[in-house]
Coordinates of C-alpha atoms in Angstrom, one line a residue:
M8 CA -0.4 0.1 0.0
K9 CA 1.2 3.5 -0.8
L10 CA 0.3 6.4 1.4
I11 CA 0.9 10.2 1.1
G12 CA 1.0 12.5 4.2
V13 CA 0.6 16.1 4.1
D14 CA 0.8 18.4 6.5
V15 CA 0.2 22.4 5.7
G16 CA 2.0 24.7 8.6
G17 CA 1.7 28.3 8.4
T18 CA 5.5 28.5 7.1
F19 CA 6.3 25.2 5.4
T20 CA 4.2 22.4 4.1
D21 CA 5.4 18.7 5.0
L22 CA 4.7 15.5 2.7
I23 CA 5.6 11.5 3.2
I24 CA 5.0 8.9 1.0
T25 CA 5.6 5.4 2.1
D26 CA 5.2 2.3 0.2
S27 CA 4.8 -1.0 2.7
D28 CA 5.3 -3.2 -0.2
T29 CA 9.4 -1.7 -0.4
R30 CA 9.2 -0.3 2.7
Q31 CA 10.5 3.0 1.0
T32 CA 9.8 5.9 3.0
E33 CA 10.9 9.3 1.6
I34 CA 10.0 13.0 2.8
H35 CA 10.0 16.7 1.3
K36 CA 9.3 20.2 2.3
V37 CA 8.0 23.0 0.2
P38 CA 7.0 26.5 1.6
T39 CA 3.5 27.0 2.1
T40 CA 1.9 29.0 -0.5
P41 CA -0.4 31.1 1.9
E42 CA -2.6 33.0 -0.7
D43 CA -3.6 29.1 -1.7
P44 CA -2.3 26.3 0.7
S45 CA -3.8 23.3 -2.0
I46 CA -1.6 24.7 -4.6
G47 CA 1.8 24.1 -2.7
A48 CA 0.6 20.6 -1.0
T49 CA -0.2 19.7 -4.8
E50 CA 3.1 20.9 -6.1
G51 CA 4.7 19.1 -3.3
I52 CA 3.2 15.7 -3.7
T53 CA 4.0 16.0 -7.5
E54 CA 7.2 16.5 -6.8
L55 CA 7.5 13.9 -4.2
C56 CA 5.8 11.4 -6.0
T57 CA 8.6 12.2 -9.1
R58 CA 11.6 11.6 -6.3
S59 CA 10.3 8.7 -5.5
G60 CA 9.5 7.2 -9.0
I61 CA 5.8 6.7 -7.8
E62 CA 2.8 7.2 -9.9
P63 CA 0.6 9.3 -9.1
G64 CA -2.0 6.8 -9.5
A65 CA -1.1 4.6 -8.0
I66 CA -0.6 6.2 -4.5
D67 CA -3.6 4.6 -2.3
H68 CA -4.8 7.2 0.3
V69 CA -3.8 11.2 0.3
F70 CA -3.7 12.0 4.3
H71 CA -4.0 15.7 5.1
G72 CA -3.7 17.7 7.9
T73 CA -4.4 21.4 7.5
T74 CA -4.4 24.8 9.1
I75 CA -6.7 26.2 7.0
A76 CA -9.6 26.6 9.6
T77 CA -7.7 27.3 12.0
N78 CA -6.3 30.0 10.5
A79 CA -9.6 31.5 9.2
L80 CA -11.2 31.8 12.4
L81 CA -7.9 33.7 13.7
T82 CA -7.7 36.3 11.4
R83 CA -11.5 36.4 11.1
R84 CA -11.1 36.3 7.0
L85 CA -14.2 34.6 6.7
P86 CA -17.2 34.8 4.0
P87 CA -20.5 36.8 5.0
A88 CA -22.7 34.8 7.1
A89 CA -25.9 34.7 9.2
M90 CA -27.8 33.2 11.9
V91 CA -31.7 32.3 12.5
C92 CA -32.8 31.5 15.3
T93 CA -35.7 31.9 17.8
R94 CA -37.5 35.2 18.9
G95 CA -36.0 36.8 21.8
F96 CA -32.6 34.4 21.9
R97 CA -30.5 36.6 19.0
D98 CA -28.0 37.4 22.1
V99 CA -27.4 34.2 23.3
I100 CA -24.1 33.8 21.3
E101 CA -23.3 36.7 22.4
I102 CA -23.8 36.5 26.3
R103 CA -22.0 32.7 26.2
R104 CA -21.9 31.7 29.5
A105 CA -21.6 35.5 31.4
N106 CA -17.4 34.4 31.8
K107 CA -14.3 33.9 30.0
E108 CA -11.8 31.7 29.1
E109 CA -9.2 33.0 31.9
L110 CA -11.4 33.6 34.3
W111 CA -9.0 35.7 36.3
D112 CA -7.0 37.5 33.7
T113 CA -9.0 41.1 33.9
Y114 CA -6.6 42.3 30.5
D115 CA -8.3 39.0 28.8
D116 CA -11.0 40.4 26.4
V117 CA -13.7 38.5 25.1
A118 CA -13.8 37.2 21.4
P119 CA -16.6 38.9 19.8
P120 CA -19.0 36.8 18.2
Y121 CA -18.2 36.2 14.4
I122 CA -21.6 36.8 13.3
R123 CA -22.5 40.8 14.0
R124 CA -25.9 41.3 15.3
R125 CA -27.2 42.7 12.8
D126 CA -27.0 39.3 10.8
R127 CA -28.3 37.4 13.4
L128 CA -32.3 37.5 13.0
V129 CA -34.9 35.7 14.4
V130 CA -38.4 33.8 13.6
S131 CA -41.7 32.9 15.7
E132 CA -41.7 29.3 16.6
R133 CA -41.1 27.4 19.9
I134 CA -40.5 23.4 20.9
D135 CA -40.5 23.1 24.7
H136 CA -38.2 20.9 27.0
A137 CA -39.9 17.5 26.0
G138 CA -39.8 18.2 22.5
K139 CA -43.3 19.3 22.2
V140 CA -44.3 22.2 19.7
V141 CA -46.1 25.2 22.0
E142 CA -45.9 27.7 18.7
A143 CA -45.6 26.1 14.8
L144 CA -42.8 27.9 12.4
N145 CA -43.8 31.2 11.5
E146 CA -42.7 30.2 7.6
D147 CA -43.7 34.1 6.8
D148 CA -41.2 35.2 9.3
A149 CA -38.3 32.6 7.3
R150 CA -39.2 33.5 3.8
E151 CA -38.8 37.6 5.1
V152 CA -35.5 36.4 6.7
A153 CA -34.4 34.6 3.4
R154 CA -35.5 37.5 1.5
I155 CA -33.0 40.0 3.8
L156 CA -30.4 37.6 3.6
R157 CA -30.4 37.1 0.0
K158 CA -30.0 40.8 -0.2
R159 CA -27.4 40.9 2.2
G160 CA -25.6 38.4 0.1
V161 CA -25.1 36.0 3.0
E162 CA -23.0 32.5 1.7
S163 CA -24.2 30.4 4.6
V164 CA -26.3 30.5 7.4
A165 CA -26.8 28.8 11.0
I166 CA -30.0 27.8 12.2
C167 CA -30.2 27.6 16.3
L168 CA -33.8 27.0 17.4
M169 CA -34.3 26.4 20.9
N170 CA -34.6 23.1 22.0
S171 CA -34.6 21.4 18.7
F172 CA -32.2 19.0 19.8
M173 CA -35.4 17.2 21.1
N174 CA -36.9 17.7 17.9
P175 CA -35.7 19.2 14.9
T176 CA -38.8 19.1 12.9
H177 CA -38.8 23.6 12.7
E178 CA -35.1 23.4 12.1
Q179 CA -35.4 21.2 9.2
R180 CA -38.6 23.2 7.8
L181 CA -36.4 26.5 7.8
R182 CA -33.5 24.8 6.7
E183 CA -35.9 23.8 3.5
I184 CA -37.6 27.3 2.9
L185 CA -34.1 28.8 2.7
V186 CA -32.5 26.7 0.5
A187 CA -35.2 27.0 -1.7
E188 CA -35.0 31.2 -1.2
M189 CA -31.0 31.1 -1.5
P190 CA -29.5 29.1 -3.6
G191 CA -25.9 28.6 -3.7
A192 CA -25.9 28.8 0.5
D193 CA -24.8 27.2 2.6
I194 CA -27.8 25.9 5.3
I195 CA -26.3 24.4 8.9
T196 CA -29.0 23.5 11.5
S197 CA -27.9 22.8 15.1
S198 CA -29.5 19.8 15.7
E199 CA -27.5 18.0 13.2
T200 CA -24.1 20.1 13.9
L201 CA -24.5 19.0 17.8
P202 CA -28.0 17.7 18.9
E203 CA -27.0 17.9 22.9
I204 CA -28.8 20.3 25.6
F205 CA -27.2 23.5 26.6
E206 CA -28.0 26.2 24.0
H207 CA -25.1 28.6 24.5
E208 CA -22.3 25.3 23.3
R209 CA -25.0 24.1 20.4
F210 CA -25.0 27.3 19.2
S211 CA -21.5 28.5 19.4
T212 CA -20.2 25.2 17.7
T213 CA -23.3 25.5 15.2
V214 CA -22.0 29.2 14.0
V215 CA -18.4 28.0 13.7
N216 CA -19.6 24.9 11.7
S217 CA -21.4 27.8 9.4
I218 CA -18.8 30.3 9.1
L219 CA -16.1 27.7 8.3
S220 CA -19.0 25.7 5.8
P221 CA -17.7 27.7 2.7
V222 CA -14.2 28.0 3.4
I223 CA -13.4 24.4 4.0
G224 CA -15.8 23.6 1.4
R225 CA -14.3 25.6 -1.3
Y226 CA -10.6 24.0 -0.2
V227 CA -11.6 20.3 -0.1
Q228 CA -13.2 21.4 -3.8
R229 CA -9.7 23.2 -5.0
M230 CA -7.4 20.1 -3.9
S231 CA -9.4 17.3 -5.0
T232 CA -10.0 18.7 -8.3
Q233 CA -6.1 19.1 -8.5
L234 CA -5.4 16.1 -7.5
K235 CA -7.6 14.8 -9.8
E236 CA -5.9 16.6 -12.6
G237 CA -2.1 15.4 -11.6
G238 CA -3.5 11.8 -11.8
Y239 CA -4.1 10.6 -8.6
A240 CA -7.2 8.2 -8.4
S241 CA -6.9 8.0 -4.6
D242 CA -9.3 9.4 -1.7
L243 CA -8.4 13.1 0.0
L244 CA -9.0 12.4 3.7
L245 CA -8.2 15.3 6.5
L246 CA -7.3 14.9 9.9
H247 CA -10.0 16.1 12.0
S248 CA -9.3 17.5 15.5
G249 CA -9.7 14.3 17.5
G250 CA -6.6 12.7 15.7
G251 CA -8.8 10.7 13.1
V252 CA -9.7 11.3 9.9
M253 CA -12.4 12.5 7.5
T254 CA -13.5 12.1 3.8
G255 CA -13.8 15.4 2.3
K256 CA -17.5 15.5 2.0
G257 CA -17.7 15.0 5.7
A258 CA -15.2 18.0 6.4
A259 CA -17.0 20.4 3.8
K260 CA -20.6 18.9 6.2
F261 CA -19.0 19.6 9.3
P262 CA -15.6 21.7 8.8
A263 CA -15.7 22.9 13.0
R264 CA -14.0 19.6 13.5
L265 CA -11.0 20.6 11.3
A266 CA -10.4 23.8 13.5
A267 CA -7.2 22.1 15.2
S268 CA -6.3 19.6 12.2
G269 CA -2.7 20.9 11.9
I270 CA -2.0 20.8 14.9
A271 CA -3.4 17.3 16.0
A272 CA -0.8 15.7 14.0
G273 CA 2.0 16.5 15.8
A274 CA 0.1 14.9 19.0
I275 CA -0.4 11.8 17.1
A276 CA 3.0 11.2 16.1
S277 CA 4.6 12.0 19.2
R278 CA 2.4 9.7 20.6
F279 CA 3.2 6.9 18.1
V280 CA 7.2 8.0 18.8
A281 CA 6.9 7.6 22.2
Q282 CA 5.2 4.3 21.9
V283 CA 7.7 2.7 19.7
A284 CA 10.5 3.7 22.3
G285 CA 8.7 2.5 25.2
Y286 CA 6.8 5.0 26.5
E287 CA 3.5 5.4 27.3
N288 CA 2.9 8.9 29.5
S289 CA 5.2 11.2 27.5
I290 CA 5.0 15.1 26.2
S291 CA 4.2 15.9 22.9
L292 CA 6.2 19.0 21.9
D293 CA 5.4 20.0 17.9
M294 CA 7.6 23.3 17.3
G295 CA 6.6 24.8 13.5
G296 CA 7.6 28.2 11.6
T297 CA 4.5 30.0 13.7
S298 CA 3.8 28.2 17.1
T299 CA 4.9 25.5 19.8
D300 CA 2.2 22.8 20.6
I301 CA 2.6 20.7 23.4
S302 CA 0.2 18.2 24.1
I303 CA 0.3 15.5 26.9
I304 CA 0.4 11.6 26.3
E305 CA -0.7 9.5 29.2
G306 CA -1.4 5.6 29.4
G307 CA -0.4 5.7 25.4
R308 CA -3.4 7.9 24.9
P309 CA -3.4 11.7 24.1
H310 CA -6.0 14.1 26.6
V311 CA -9.1 14.7 24.3
A312 CA -11.5 17.7 25.6
N313 CA -15.1 17.5 24.6
E314 CA -15.4 21.2 23.9
K315 CA -12.5 23.6 24.1
Y316 CA -12.2 27.0 23.1
E317 CA -10.5 27.7 19.4
A318 CA -9.3 31.5 18.4
G319 CA -11.6 32.6 21.8
W320 CA -14.8 30.9 20.2
K321 CA -16.0 27.6 22.0
I322 CA -16.5 24.3 20.2
A323 CA -18.1 21.4 21.5
V324 CA -16.8 18.8 19.5
P325 CA -14.0 16.1 21.0
M326 CA -10.3 17.9 20.4
I327 CA -6.8 16.3 21.1
D328 CA -6.0 18.8 24.2
I329 CA -2.9 20.7 22.8
H330 CA -1.6 24.2 25.0
T331 CA -0.3 26.2 22.0
L332 CA 2.5 28.8 22.3
G333 CA 3.5 31.7 19.4
A334 CA 6.8 30.8 19.6
G335 CA 8.3 29.1 15.9
G336 CA 10.7 29.2 13.8
G337 CA 9.4 32.8 12.3
S338 CA 8.4 34.3 15.8
I339 CA 9.6 38.0 15.4
A340 CA 12.1 39.4 18.2
R341 CA 11.5 42.6 18.7
V342 CA 12.1 45.4 21.9
D343 CA 8.9 46.8 23.6
L344 CA 8.4 50.2 25.1
G345 CA 9.5 49.1 28.3
G346 CA 13.2 48.2 26.7
V347 CA 12.7 44.2 27.1
L348 CA 13.0 42.1 24.5
R349 CA 10.1 40.2 23.5
V350 CA 9.8 37.2 20.6
G351 CA 6.4 36.5 18.7
P352 CA 3.4 35.7 18.7
D353 CA 4.1 37.9 15.5
S354 CA 5.4 35.6 12.2
A355 CA 7.3 36.6 9.8
G356 CA 5.7 33.6 8.1
A357 CA 6.2 32.1 4.6
D358 CA 6.3 35.2 3.2
P359 CA 8.3 37.2 3.5
G360 CA 10.0 35.3 6.0
P361 CA 12.5 35.4 8.2
A362 CA 14.8 38.0 7.3
C363 CA 17.9 35.4 6.0
Y364 CA 15.4 34.3 3.4
G365 CA 16.0 37.3 1.5
M366 CA 12.6 37.5 0.3
G367 CA 12.2 41.0 1.7
G368 CA 11.6 40.3 5.5
E369 CA 13.4 42.8 7.8
D370 CA 12.3 41.5 11.3
P371 CA 14.5 39.4 13.4
T372 CA 13.4 35.4 14.0
V373 CA 14.3 32.7 16.0
T374 CA 15.2 31.4 12.8
D375 CA 17.5 34.0 11.9
A376 CA 19.0 33.8 15.7
A377 CA 20.0 30.1 15.0
L378 CA 21.3 30.7 12.1
V379 CA 23.6 33.6 13.3
L380 CA 24.5 31.4 16.1
G381 CA 25.8 28.6 13.8
L382 CA 22.8 26.2 14.7
L383 CA 22.0 26.0 11.2
D384 CA 23.9 25.2 8.2
P385 CA 23.0 28.2 5.4
A386 CA 24.0 25.8 2.5
S387 CA 21.6 22.5 3.5
F388 CA 18.2 24.3 4.3
L389 CA 15.3 22.5 2.5
G390 CA 17.4 20.1 1.5
G391 CA 19.5 22.5 0.0
R392 CA 17.2 23.9 -2.7
V393 CA 17.4 27.4 -0.4
S394 CA 20.6 29.1 0.5
L395 CA 19.9 31.3 3.6
D396 CA 21.7 34.5 4.5
S397 CA 23.7 35.1 7.4
S398 CA 24.3 38.3 6.5
L399 CA 20.7 39.5 6.4
S400 CA 20.2 37.7 9.1
E401 CA 23.1 39.7 11.4
T402 CA 21.5 42.8 9.8
A403 CA 18.1 42.8 11.0
I404 CA 19.4 41.5 14.7
R405 CA 21.7 44.7 14.7
G406 CA 19.0 47.1 13.6
K407 CA 16.0 45.4 15.6
V408 CA 17.8 43.9 18.7
A409 CA 21.4 43.8 19.0
D410 CA 21.6 48.4 19.0
P411 CA 18.5 49.0 21.1
L412 CA 19.4 47.0 23.5
G413 CA 23.5 47.9 23.5
L414 CA 24.7 44.1 22.9
S415 CA 26.5 42.4 20.2
V416 CA 24.6 40.8 17.5
T417 CA 26.2 37.4 19.1
D418 CA 24.9 38.2 22.7
A419 CA 21.4 40.1 21.1
A420 CA 20.9 36.2 18.9
A421 CA 21.9 33.9 22.4
G422 CA 19.1 36.2 24.1
I423 CA 16.2 36.0 21.1
L424 CA 17.0 31.6 21.5
R425 CA 17.2 32.0 25.6
V426 CA 13.6 33.9 25.7
V427 CA 11.6 31.6 23.4
S428 CA 13.1 28.6 24.9
N429 CA 12.1 29.8 28.5
S430 CA 8.8 30.5 27.4
I431 CA 8.5 27.0 25.6
A432 CA 9.3 25.4 29.2
E433 CA 6.8 27.8 30.6
G434 CA 4.1 26.5 28.1
I435 CA 5.2 22.4 29.5
R436 CA 4.9 23.4 33.0
L437 CA 1.6 25.2 32.0
A438 CA 0.2 22.1 30.3
S439 CA 1.7 19.6 32.6
V440 CA 2.7 20.7 36.3
R441 CA 1.1 23.3 36.7

C-alpha cells in the first residue's frame, strides 16, 4: 500500500510517502503558498512522487492535516454569514455563559461573535424541553428572513432554534425554506451539528460550522480537483481535531471538526514515536514556523477535551487537548516600549519569511538567531534548495534588537533563543505539572 501524508503549516508544507511493499519512505518539504495552501500541497505531492519514482495513480490514500480552518478563525477572513434563531434568543452567542476563557485575567477581552448582531435574525416558533411544539414555525417570518439575507449576499446560515435537539422538525423545515429561497448558500442546522442540550455550546459550534463551511468546502474542492488533474485516483482524507480522519465530503459538512487539524497531527505522531521508544506517558512538543504545540500523552493516549476554545470561541467537538504558544521558527523578536526583549506571537510566516530567506523580510526571527549562532547550515536548508543569507540575519538583529539593547549581534541572537526557550519551557509546565 502506498500512502502520502501532507501537513500544511503556516510556513512550510511537510510531506511523506511510504510504500509498505518496498518499505520505502521519502520525505519532502516545500514552502507553504499562503494565497492558496492547496497549490503548494499538490505541487509538493507531485515533486515527492517524482523523486520516489511512484506514479500518482498508484497512490492509495492521501492524508492531509491543515491549518486552514484554524487560520480562518484567527484572522476572521470569512465569507458573509448569518444566524437565524428563535425570537428572543439572538444574543445567546454574545452573552455566552457570562464568563471568560481566562476567568482571572483582567486583561483578557472576550472575543466578539463571528456573526454581528444585525445578521442574527429571528423567527417565531417554540418547542418545549420535551420536544412538544408550543408554537408552530411562522413560515412567513422564514421567507422574510431569506429575502433579507439574500439581499445582503450571505453565503452561509446557521439555524439555531431552541430545544431543536429534542425535536428538529422546525429547523428542518426552516432549512428547506432557506435552501429554496437562497440557492447556493450553505445552510447548517444545530440539530445536525450538535444535537445536545445547552444552547450556548450548540449555537456556538453551529456558528463555527457555518462560517467555515464555504471556506473548507472550496478548499477541499480545489485540492481534490488538483489531485485528479495530477493523475491521482486516491481518496483525500483530512485529519480532524480528535486525531482521526474525515473524507472531503464529511469535512465540508462538519468543518468545525478541522479547527485543530494541523496541530493534532503533531500529538498523534509524538504518541507513536514515544510508544516505539517504550514510553506510554510523554509530553508532545511540536515546534513549527508559527507556533509550538504541547500536549500530554498518558497511558498511550493523548488527553482529549469534549469542548475547547479556539480563537476565543467555544467549539463542542472532541479535540486533542493542546496548549499552543506563539513561538516558532518564524516568530519575530522585538524590543518593547519598556526596553524588554520579546519574541512572538507575531510571525514572519512563509512570505516574506525570516530575514535570511532574502524575500524582503526585515524583522529578526528565531531562525535568524539560530543561523547567526551557527545552529543552522545555510547551504543545506530545505535539502539545499534554499540558501540562507546570514548577513541579512545579522543586519535585522543588529537594527531591531542588538543596537537598542546595547548588545553584540551574537549576544542578541543568544538572547532571542533564550527567551523563546523559556516561553516553551513555561508552556510545558502549564500543560503538565502546573
